[in-house]
Structure formats: C-alpha cells, structure tokens
mmCIF file of C-alpha atoms in Angstrom:
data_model
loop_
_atom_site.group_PDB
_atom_site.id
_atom_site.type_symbol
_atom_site.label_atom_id
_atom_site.label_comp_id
_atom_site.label_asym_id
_atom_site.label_seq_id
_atom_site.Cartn_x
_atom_site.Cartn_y
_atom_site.Cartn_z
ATOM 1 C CA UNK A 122 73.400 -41.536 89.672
ATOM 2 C CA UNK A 123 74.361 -44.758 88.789
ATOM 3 C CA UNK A 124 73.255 -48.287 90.535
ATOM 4 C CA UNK A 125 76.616 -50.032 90.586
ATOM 5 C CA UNK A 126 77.355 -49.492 93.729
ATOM 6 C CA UNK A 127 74.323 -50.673 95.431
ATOM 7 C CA UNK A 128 75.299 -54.697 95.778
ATOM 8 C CA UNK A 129 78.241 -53.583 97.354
ATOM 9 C CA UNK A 130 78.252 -55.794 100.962
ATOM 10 C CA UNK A 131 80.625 -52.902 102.635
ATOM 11 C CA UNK A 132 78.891 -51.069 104.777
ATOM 12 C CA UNK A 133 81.938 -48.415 104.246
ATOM 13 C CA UNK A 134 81.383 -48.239 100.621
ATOM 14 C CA UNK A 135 79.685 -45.146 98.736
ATOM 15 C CA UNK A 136 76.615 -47.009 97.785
ATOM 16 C CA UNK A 137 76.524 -44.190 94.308
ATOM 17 C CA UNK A 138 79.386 -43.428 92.091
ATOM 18 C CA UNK A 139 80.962 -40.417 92.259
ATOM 19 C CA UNK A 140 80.549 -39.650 88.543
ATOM 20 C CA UNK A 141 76.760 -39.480 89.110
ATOM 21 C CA UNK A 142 73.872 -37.375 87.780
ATOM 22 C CA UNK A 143 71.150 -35.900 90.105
ATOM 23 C CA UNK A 144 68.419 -34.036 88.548
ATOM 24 C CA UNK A 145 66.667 -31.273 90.382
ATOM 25 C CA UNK A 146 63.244 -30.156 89.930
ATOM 26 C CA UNK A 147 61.847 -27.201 91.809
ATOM 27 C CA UNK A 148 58.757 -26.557 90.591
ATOM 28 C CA UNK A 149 55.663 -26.483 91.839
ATOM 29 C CA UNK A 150 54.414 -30.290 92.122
ATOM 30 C CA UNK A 151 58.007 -31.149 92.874
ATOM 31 C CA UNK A 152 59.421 -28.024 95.313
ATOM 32 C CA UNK A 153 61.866 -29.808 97.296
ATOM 33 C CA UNK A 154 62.412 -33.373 96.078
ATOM 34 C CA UNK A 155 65.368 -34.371 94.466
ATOM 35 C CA UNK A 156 65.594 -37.201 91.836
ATOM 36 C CA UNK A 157 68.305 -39.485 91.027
ATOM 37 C CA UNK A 158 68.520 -41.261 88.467
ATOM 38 C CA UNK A 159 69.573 -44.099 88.262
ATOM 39 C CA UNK A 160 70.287 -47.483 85.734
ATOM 40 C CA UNK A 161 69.470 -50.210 87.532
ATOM 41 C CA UNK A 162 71.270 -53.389 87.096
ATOM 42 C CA UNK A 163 68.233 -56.169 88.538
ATOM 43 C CA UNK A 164 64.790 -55.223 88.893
ATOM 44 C CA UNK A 165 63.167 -58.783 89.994
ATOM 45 C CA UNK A 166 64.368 -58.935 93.439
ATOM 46 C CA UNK A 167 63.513 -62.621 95.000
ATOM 47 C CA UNK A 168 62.312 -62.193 98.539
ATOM 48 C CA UNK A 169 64.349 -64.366 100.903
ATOM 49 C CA UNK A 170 63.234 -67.754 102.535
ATOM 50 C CA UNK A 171 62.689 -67.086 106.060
ATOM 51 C CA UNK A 172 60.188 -64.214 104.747
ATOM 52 C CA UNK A 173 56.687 -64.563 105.779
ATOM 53 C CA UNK A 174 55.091 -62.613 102.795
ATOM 54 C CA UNK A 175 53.189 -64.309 100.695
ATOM 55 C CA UNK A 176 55.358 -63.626 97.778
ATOM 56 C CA UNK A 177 58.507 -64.496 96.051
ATOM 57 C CA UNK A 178 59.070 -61.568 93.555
ATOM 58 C CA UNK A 179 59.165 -58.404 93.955
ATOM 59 C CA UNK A 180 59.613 -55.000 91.333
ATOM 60 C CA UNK A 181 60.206 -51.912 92.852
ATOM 61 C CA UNK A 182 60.792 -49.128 90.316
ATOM 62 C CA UNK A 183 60.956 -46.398 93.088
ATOM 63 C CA UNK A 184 63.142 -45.695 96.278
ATOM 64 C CA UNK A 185 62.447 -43.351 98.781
ATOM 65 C CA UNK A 186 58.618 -41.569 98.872
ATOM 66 C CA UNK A 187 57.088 -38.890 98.451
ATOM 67 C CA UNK A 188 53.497 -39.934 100.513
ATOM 68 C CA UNK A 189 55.662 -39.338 103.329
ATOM 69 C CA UNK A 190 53.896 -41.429 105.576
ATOM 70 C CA UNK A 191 54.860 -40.777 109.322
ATOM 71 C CA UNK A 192 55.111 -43.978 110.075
ATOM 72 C CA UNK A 193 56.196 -45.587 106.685
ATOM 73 C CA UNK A 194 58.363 -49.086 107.531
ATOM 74 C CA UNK A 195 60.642 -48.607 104.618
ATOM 75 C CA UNK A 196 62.319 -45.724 106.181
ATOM 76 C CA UNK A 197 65.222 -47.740 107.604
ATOM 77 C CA UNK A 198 65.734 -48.857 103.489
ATOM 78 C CA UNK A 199 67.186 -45.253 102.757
ATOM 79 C CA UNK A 200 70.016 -45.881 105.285
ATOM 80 C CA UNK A 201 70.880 -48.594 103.162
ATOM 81 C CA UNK A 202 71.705 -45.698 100.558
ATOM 82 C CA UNK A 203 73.910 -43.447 103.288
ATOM 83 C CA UNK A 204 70.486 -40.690 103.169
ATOM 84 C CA UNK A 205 68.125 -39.518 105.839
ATOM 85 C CA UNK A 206 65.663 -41.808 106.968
ATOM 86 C CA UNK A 207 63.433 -39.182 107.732
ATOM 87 C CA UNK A 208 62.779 -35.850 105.521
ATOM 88 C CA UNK A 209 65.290 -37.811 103.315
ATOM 89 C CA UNK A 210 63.500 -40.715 102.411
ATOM 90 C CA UNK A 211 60.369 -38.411 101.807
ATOM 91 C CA UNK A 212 62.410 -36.032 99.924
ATOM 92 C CA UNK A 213 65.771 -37.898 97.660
ATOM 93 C CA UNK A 214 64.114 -40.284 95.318
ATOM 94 C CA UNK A 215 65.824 -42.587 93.830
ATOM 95 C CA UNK A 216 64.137 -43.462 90.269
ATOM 96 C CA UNK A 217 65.283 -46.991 88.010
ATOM 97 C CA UNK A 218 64.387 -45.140 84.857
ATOM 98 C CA UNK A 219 65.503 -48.310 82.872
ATOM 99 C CA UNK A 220 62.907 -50.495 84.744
ATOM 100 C CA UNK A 221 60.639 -51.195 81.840
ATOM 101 C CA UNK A 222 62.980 -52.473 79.715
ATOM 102 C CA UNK A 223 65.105 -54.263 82.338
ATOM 103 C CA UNK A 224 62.215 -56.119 83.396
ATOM 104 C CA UNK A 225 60.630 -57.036 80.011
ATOM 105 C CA UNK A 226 64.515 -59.028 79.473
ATOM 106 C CA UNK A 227 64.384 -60.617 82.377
ATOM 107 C CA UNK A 228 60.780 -62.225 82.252
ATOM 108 C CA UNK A 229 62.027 -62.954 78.429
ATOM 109 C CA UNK A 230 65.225 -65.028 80.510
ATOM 110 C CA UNK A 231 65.261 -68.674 79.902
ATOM 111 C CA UNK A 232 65.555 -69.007 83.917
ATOM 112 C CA UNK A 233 62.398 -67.335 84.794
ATOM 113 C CA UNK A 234 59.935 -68.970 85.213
ATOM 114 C CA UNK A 235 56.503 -67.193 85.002
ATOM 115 C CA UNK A 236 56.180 -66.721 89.687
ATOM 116 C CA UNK A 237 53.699 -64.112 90.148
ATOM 117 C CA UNK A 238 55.504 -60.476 90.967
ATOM 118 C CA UNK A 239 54.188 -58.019 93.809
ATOM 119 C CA UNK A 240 54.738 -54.530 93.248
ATOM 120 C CA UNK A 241 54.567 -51.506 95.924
ATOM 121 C CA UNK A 242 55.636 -53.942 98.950
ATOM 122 C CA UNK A 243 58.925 -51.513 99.455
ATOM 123 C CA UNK A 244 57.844 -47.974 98.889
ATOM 124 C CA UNK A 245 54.798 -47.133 96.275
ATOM 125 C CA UNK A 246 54.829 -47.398 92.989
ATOM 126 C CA UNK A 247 52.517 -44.601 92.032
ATOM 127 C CA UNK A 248 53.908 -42.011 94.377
ATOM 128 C CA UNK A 249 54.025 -38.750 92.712
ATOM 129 C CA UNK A 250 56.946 -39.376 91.167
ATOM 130 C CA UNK A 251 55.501 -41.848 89.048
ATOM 131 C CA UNK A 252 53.216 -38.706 87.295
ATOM 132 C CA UNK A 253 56.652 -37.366 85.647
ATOM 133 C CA UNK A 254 58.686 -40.669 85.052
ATOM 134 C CA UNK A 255 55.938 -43.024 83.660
ATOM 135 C CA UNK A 256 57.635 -46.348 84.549
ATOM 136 C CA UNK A 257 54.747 -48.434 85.370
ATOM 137 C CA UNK A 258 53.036 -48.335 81.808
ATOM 138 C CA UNK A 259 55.878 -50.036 80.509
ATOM 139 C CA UNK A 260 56.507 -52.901 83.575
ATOM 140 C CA UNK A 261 52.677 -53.595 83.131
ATOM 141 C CA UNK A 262 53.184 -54.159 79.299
ATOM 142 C CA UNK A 263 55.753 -56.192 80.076
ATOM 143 C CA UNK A 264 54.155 -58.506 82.339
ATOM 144 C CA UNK A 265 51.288 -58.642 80.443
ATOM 145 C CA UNK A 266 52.630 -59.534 77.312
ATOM 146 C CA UNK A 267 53.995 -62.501 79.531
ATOM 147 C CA UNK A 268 50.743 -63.206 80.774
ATOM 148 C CA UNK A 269 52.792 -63.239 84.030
ATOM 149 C CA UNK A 270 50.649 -62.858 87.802
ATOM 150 C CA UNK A 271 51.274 -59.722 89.391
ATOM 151 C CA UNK A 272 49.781 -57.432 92.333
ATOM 152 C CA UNK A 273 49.810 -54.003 93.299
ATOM 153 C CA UNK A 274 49.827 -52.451 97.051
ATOM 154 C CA UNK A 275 49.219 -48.901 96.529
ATOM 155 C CA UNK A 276 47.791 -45.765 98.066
ATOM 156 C CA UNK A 277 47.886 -43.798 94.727
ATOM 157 C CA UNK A 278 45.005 -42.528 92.320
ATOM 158 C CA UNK A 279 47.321 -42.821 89.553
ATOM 159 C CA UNK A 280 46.335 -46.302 89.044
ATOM 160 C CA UNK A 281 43.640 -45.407 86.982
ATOM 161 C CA UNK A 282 45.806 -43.849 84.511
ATOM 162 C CA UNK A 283 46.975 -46.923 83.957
ATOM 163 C CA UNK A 284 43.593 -49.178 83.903
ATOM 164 C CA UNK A 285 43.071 -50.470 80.498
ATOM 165 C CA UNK A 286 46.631 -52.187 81.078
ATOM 166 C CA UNK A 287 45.391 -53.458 84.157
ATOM 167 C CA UNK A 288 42.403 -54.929 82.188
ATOM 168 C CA UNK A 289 44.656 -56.245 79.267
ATOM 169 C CA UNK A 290 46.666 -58.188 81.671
ATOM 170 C CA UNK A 291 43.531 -59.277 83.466
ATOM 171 C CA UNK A 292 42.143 -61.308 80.081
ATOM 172 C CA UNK A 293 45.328 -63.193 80.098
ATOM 173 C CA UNK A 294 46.677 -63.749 84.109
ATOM 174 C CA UNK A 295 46.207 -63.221 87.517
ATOM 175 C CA UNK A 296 46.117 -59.856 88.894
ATOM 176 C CA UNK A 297 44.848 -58.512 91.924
ATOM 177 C CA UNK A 298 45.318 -54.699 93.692
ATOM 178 C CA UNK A 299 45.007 -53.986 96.793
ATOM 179 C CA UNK A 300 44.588 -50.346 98.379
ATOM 180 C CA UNK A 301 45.934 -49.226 101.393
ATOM 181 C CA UNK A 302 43.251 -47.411 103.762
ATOM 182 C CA UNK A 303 43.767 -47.666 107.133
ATOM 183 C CA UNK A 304 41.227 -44.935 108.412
ATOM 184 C CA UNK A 305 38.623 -41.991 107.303
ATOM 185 C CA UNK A 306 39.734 -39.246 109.947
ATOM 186 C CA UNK A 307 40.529 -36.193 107.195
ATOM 187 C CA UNK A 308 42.582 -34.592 109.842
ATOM 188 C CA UNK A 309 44.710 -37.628 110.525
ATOM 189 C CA UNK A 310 45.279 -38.167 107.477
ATOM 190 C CA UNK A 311 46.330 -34.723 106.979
ATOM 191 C CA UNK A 312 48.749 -35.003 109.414
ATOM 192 C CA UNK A 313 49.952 -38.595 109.226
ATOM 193 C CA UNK A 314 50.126 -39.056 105.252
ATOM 194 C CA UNK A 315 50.270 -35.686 103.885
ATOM 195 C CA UNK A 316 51.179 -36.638 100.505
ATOM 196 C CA UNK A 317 49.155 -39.035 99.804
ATOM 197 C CA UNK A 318 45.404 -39.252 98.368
ATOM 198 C CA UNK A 319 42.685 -38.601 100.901
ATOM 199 C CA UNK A 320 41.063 -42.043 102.085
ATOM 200 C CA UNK A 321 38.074 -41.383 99.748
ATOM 201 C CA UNK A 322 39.881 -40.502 96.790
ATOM 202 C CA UNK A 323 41.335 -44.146 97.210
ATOM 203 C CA UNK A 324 38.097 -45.603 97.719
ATOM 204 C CA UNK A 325 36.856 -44.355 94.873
ATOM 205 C CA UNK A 326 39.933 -45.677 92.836
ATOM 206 C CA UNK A 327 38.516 -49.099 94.956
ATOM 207 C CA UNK A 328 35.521 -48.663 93.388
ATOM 208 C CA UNK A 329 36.409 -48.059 89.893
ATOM 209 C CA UNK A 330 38.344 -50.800 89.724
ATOM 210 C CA UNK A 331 35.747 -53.597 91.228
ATOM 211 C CA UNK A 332 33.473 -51.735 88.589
ATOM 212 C CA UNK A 333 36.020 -52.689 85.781
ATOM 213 C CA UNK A 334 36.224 -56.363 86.693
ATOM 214 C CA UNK A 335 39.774 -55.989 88.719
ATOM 215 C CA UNK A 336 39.643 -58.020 91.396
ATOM 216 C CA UNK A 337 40.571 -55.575 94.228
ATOM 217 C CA UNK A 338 40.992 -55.580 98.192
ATOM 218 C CA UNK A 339 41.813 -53.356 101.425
ATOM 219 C CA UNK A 340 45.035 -53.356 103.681
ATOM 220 C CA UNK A 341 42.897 -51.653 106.411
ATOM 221 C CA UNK A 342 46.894 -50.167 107.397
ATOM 222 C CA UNK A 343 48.032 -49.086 109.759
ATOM 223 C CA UNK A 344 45.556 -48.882 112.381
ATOM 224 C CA UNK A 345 46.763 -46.411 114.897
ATOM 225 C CA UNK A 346 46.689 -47.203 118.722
ATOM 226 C CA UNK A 347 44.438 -44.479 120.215
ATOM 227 C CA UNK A 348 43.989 -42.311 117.317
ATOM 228 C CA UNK A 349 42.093 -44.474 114.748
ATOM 229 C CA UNK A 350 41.000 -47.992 116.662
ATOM 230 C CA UNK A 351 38.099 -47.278 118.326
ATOM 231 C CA UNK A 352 34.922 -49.841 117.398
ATOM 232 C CA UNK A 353 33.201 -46.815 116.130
ATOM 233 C CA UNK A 354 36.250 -45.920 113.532
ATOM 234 C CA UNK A 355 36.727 -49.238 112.390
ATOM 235 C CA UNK A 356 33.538 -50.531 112.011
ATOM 236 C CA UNK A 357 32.758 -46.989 109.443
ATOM 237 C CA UNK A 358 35.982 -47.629 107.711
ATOM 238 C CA UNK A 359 35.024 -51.699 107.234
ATOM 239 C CA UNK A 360 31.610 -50.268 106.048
ATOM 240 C CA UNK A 361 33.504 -47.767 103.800
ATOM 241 C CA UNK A 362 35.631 -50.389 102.472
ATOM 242 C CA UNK A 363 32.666 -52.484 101.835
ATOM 243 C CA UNK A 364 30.560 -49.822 99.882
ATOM 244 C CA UNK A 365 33.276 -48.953 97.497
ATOM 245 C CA UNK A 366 33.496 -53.123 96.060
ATOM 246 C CA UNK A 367 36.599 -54.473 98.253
ATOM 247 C CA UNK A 368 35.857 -58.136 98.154
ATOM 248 C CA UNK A 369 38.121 -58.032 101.402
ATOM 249 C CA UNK A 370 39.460 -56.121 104.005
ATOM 250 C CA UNK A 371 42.679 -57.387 106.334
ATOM 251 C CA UNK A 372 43.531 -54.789 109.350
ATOM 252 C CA UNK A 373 47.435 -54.440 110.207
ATOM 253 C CA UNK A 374 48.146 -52.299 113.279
ATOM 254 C CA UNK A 375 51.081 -50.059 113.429
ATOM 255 C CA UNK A 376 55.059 -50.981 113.208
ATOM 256 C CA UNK A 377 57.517 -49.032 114.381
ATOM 257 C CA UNK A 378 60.602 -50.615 113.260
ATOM 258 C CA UNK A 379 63.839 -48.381 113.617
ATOM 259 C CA UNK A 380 63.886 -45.113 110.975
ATOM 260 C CA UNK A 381 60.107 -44.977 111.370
ATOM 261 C CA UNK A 382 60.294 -45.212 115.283
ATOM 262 C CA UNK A 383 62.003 -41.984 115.526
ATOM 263 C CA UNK A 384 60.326 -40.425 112.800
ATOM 264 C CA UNK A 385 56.940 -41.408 113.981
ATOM 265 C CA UNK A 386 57.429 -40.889 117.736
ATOM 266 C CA UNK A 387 58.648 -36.965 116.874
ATOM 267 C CA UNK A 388 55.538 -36.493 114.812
ATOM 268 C CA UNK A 389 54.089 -37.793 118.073
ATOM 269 C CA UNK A 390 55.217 -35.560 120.344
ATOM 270 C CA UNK A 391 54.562 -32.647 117.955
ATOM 271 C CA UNK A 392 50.679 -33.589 117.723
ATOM 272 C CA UNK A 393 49.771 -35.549 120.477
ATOM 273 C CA UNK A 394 52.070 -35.493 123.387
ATOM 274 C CA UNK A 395 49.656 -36.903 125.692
ATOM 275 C CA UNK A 396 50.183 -40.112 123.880
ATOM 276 C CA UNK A 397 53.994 -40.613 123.787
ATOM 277 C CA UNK A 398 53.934 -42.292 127.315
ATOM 278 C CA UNK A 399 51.229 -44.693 126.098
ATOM 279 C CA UNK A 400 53.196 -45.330 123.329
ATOM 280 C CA UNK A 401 56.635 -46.091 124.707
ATOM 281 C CA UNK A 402 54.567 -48.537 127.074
ATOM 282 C CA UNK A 403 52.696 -50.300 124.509
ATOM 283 C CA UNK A 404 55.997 -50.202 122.571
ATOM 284 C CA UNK A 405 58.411 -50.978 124.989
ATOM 285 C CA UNK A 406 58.830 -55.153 123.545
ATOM 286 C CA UNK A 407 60.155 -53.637 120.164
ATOM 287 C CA UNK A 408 59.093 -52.873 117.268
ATOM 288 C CA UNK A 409 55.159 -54.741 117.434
ATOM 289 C CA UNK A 410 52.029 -53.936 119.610
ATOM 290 C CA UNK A 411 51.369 -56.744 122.009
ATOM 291 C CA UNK A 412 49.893 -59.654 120.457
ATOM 292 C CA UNK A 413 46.551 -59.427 122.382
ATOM 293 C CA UNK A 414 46.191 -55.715 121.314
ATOM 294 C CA UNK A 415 46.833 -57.039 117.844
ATOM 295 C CA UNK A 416 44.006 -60.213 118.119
ATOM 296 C CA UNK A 417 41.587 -57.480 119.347
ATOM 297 C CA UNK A 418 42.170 -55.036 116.442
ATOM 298 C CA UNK A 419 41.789 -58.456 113.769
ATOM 299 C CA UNK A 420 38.601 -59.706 115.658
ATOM 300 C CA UNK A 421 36.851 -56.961 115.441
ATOM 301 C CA UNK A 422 38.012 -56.016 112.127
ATOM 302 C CA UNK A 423 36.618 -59.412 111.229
ATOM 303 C CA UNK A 424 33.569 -58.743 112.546
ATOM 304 C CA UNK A 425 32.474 -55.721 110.878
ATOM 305 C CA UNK A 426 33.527 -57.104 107.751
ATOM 306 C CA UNK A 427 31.245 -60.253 108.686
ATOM 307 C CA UNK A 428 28.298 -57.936 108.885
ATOM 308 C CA UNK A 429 28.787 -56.661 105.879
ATOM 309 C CA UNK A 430 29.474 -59.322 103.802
ATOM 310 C CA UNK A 431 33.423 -58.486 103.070
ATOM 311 C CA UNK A 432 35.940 -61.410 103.633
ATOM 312 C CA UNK A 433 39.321 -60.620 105.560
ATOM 313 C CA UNK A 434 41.693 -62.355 103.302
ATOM 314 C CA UNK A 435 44.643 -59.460 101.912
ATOM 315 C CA UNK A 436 45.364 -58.530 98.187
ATOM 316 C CA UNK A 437 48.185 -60.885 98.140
ATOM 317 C CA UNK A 438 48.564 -64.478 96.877
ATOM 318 C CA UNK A 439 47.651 -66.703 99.726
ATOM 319 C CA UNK A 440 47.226 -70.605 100.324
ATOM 320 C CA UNK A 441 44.011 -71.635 100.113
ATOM 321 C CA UNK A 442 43.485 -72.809 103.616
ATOM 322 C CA UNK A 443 43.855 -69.375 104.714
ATOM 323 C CA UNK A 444 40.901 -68.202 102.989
ATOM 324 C CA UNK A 445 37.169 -68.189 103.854
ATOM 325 C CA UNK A 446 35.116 -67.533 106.583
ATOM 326 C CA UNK A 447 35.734 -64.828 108.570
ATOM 327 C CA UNK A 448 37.289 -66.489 112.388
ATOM 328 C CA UNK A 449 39.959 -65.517 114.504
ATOM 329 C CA UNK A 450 43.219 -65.968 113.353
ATOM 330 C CA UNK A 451 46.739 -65.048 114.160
ATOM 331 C CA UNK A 452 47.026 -60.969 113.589
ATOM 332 C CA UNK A 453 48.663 -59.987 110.106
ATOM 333 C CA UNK A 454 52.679 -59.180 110.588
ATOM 334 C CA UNK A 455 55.463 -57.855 108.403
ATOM 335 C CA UNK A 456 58.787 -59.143 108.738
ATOM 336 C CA UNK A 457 61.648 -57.125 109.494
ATOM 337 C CA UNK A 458 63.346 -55.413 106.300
ATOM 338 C CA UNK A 459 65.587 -57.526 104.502
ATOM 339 C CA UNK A 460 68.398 -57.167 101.615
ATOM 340 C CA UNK A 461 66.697 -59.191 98.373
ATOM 341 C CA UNK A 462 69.039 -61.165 96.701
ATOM 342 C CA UNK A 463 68.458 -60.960 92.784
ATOM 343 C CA UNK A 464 68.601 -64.226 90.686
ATOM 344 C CA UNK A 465 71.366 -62.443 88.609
ATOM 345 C CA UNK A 466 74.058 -61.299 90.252
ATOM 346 C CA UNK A 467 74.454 -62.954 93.927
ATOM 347 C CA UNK A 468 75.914 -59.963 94.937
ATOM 348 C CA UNK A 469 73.290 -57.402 94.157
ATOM 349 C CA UNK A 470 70.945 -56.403 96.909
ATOM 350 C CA UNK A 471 67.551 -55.043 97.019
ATOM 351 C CA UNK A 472 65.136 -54.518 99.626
ATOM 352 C CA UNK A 473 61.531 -56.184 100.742
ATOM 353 C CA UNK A 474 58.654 -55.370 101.147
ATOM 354 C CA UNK A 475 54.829 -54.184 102.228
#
C-alpha cells in the first residue's frame, strides 16, 4: 500500500491508494495478520505543543500490533486508517519498510537539529512484526551515527537482538529504554496481552540490559483496577522490577480512551463480569480513573520502590526538578491521541504516543 494518502485532512478520503500492495503471510508465526506495506513519506513526527509527554520527536516504524493488548490506547489510531479498532488493529499491520533510510535523510537535513527521538510511544516497535521486517537495525544505525538521543518504550524481547547497537549508540549519546511491566499474574497476562512476552521474559531483557551498561527503567503499565492493584501485587512487582536492575519504576493505571473502551470492556465481560459494574462506575467521568484512585496507586508504588532502593522517575527525558526522592506527586497521565504534524510537509499527519 502506499502512504500518500495518509496526510489527507478529509475524513471522506481513502486514507490508501487504490493501486496498493498488501502482502499476506499465513504461516505459522504470522496465521492471520496481514501486512501492508507501505513507503512512507515522514518518519520524524513532532509531537504537538499542548502535549504533556516529555518528548518532541517521535519514530514509529509500525502501525497497528500484534501484542494485542486488551486495553492498548492506540486502538482509536487504526480508525484513523478506515480499519477495525479492535481484531483489526491487532491483526492489519501497517509496516514503513523505507523507515531506515527515510530517517537516516532526515537527521542528515540541514533543519534538524539533533532533539532526542522516542520510539514505541504509538504502538511497539519490536512487535512481532519487527522479527520478519528488520527495521529497527537500520533507524538505530542511523541515529547513532548521528550521535542523536533516543529512547525506547517496549514490551518486546527482541531488543536484545539488537544490543550491541544499543551499546554503540550509548558511547556516543543519550539513550535510555524503558520496559513496560505492569504486573506478574501469568494468567492475566495470558489473557490481557496474549501476544506479548511473559512479564519475566521482559525482566530478564531488564536485566540484561542494566548488565550491559544501558541505562534502563519500568513503566509499571497499566495497573488494572481490581485485578492487579492490590498492595500485595504491587509491592512483588516493585520488588521484581527492582531485582532485575531498573534504576526506576513509574506506575500508570489504566486508560480507556474510545477503541480500547469497547475493546477492553468486552474482554471484560467475557472474563470477569462481576467487574463490569465496578468498572462503568469507576469509569463513568471518561476516559481516567478518579484522581484519588490514581494518587493511591503512585503512593504506594512509591513506596515499595522506596524500600527497595528504586527511584520513580519514567524512561523518558524529564526536567530535572522532577527527579529524586521518592514523594507524592501528581499521578502519571497520557494525553489524548493526537495527529503529529511532520516538519516536512504541513499536511502530513502522524499519530502520538505512549
């Protein structure tokens, strides 16, 4: 498929040509997803203004996911595209197969201007799909052979494929990863992110990388009102979090923005009906758990991390003032998704974030 398309501000228009070329793949690793393939025509995407992130830049090789997270924000991004925002967004992936090279001209532009770049704050960038197409090897060259300051937000082992360019680009800028682990129920995580690593597996991937000199934290997220926020579960996933090297941990509770709402709340009903009601209470001001549910979750996150020595600052580029010791503090929030603008064309779109 091709990416023309995509800046288009009419809601009416096809968002992919009609000349385009979908791949496929039914085999075994792959039963059921479709690729397309696309040439993208921007791959910085600037994050607007009024954002609250803690970044400006943004690559995001990747749309669509195959971790399928239940209650993945991005969801509402595939609508953007005219596909499902449920089994669709875990199952048509759209792939920028020319995002090495598109990257590597624009950090070469005369207008850029060396801002640090956070990568897997859309969907993640080493999702399955990333196995077959092998785009990150090339965007890491690139921005190491910049020496420009990047991050990575992942839930994927595969990041260790790619470690000695992690370490490369560590010698000559700042990088930082973060993991995303918001629990250790096996179960849970069977049900809620069944494509995904298991919670150890990523620790461990934590823990190779603090042993290889990568500095490397925790996005304890989401934590899950009544199925993984008990004191009991979050002080052995702080402890967890702690053993494998994090040097921090920052807790995030559940989202449901719309896409993932709906898509959540049927998983919901499926395996725990005797939640939903709690739920749609708890729920019922939009999108965001009540801010004192959210201070309660942080505190005591903050807490356990206190005991054992791990600091709550996130993975991300931060002021300084917000890190340091461990106090109460105003509960970590995503902003609704946004169309990125690109610093090329003003009329190209792209989409936030974590």
């Amino acid at each position: 498929m091709r990416w023309e398309q995509l800046g288009r501000e009419d809601a009416t228009a096809a968002l992919f040509g009609t000349d385009a070329v979908t791949r496929r793949f039914d085999t075994p690793e792959f039963r059921g997803i479709t690729f397309h393939e696309v040439r993208a025509r921007s791959i910085l995407n600037r994050v607007p203004g009024a954002s609250r992130m803690p970044f400006e830049w943004t690559v995001n090789p990747y749309r669509g996911c195959s971790h399928a997270c239940v209650y993945c924000f991005a969801r509402k991004s595939h609508s953007y595209l005219d596909l499902d925002t449920g089994l669709g967004f875990d199952t048509q992936i759209v792939v920028k197969t020319n995002a090495p090279e598109l990257l590597r001209r624009e950090l070469a532009a005369p207008r850029w201007r060396g801002e640090h770049v956070a990568m897997g704050t859309n969907v993640d960038c080493y999702q399955r799909a990333e196995g077959r197409y092998q785009l990150m090897p090339g965007i890491l060259a690139a921005l190491r052979d910049r020496a420009n300051p990047f991050s990575i937000l992942t839930k994927g082992s595969l990041i260790l494929r790619d470690l000695e360019l992690v370490r490369q680009a560590a010698r000559v800028t700042e990088v930082s990863i973060a993991l995303s682990v918001g629990f250790l129920d096996g179960e849970l995580w069977r049900s809620v992110e069944p494509g995904t690593p298991s919670p150890q597996t990523r620790l461990a991937v934590c823990r190779t990388l603090a042993e290889n000199g990568i500095p490397v934290s925790v996005l304890m997220a989401p934590v899950l009102p009544f199925l993984s926020d008990s004191p009991e579960q979050l002080r052995a996933t702080v402890r967890a979090v702690a053993a494998a090297g994090a040097g921090s941990v920052t807790p995030l509770v559940l989202h449901l923005r719309p896409g993932a709402r709906e898509w959540y709340m049927a998983w919901l009903a499926r395996e725990h009906p005797h939640l939903v009601r709690r739920y749609e209470v708890m729920y019922a001001g939009g999108a965001y758990a009540p801010t004192w549910y959210q201070r309660r979750i942080t505190r005591q996150v903050h807490e356990f991390a206190a005991e054992v020595g791990c600091g709550p600052a996130g993975g991300f580029r931060r002021p300084a003032a917000d890190r340091g010791a461990v106090r109460e503090r105003e509960p970590a929030r995503e902003p609704e998704p946004v169309r990125e603008r690109d610093h090329g064309e003003p009329g190209d779109t792209q989409l936030t974030l974590l």
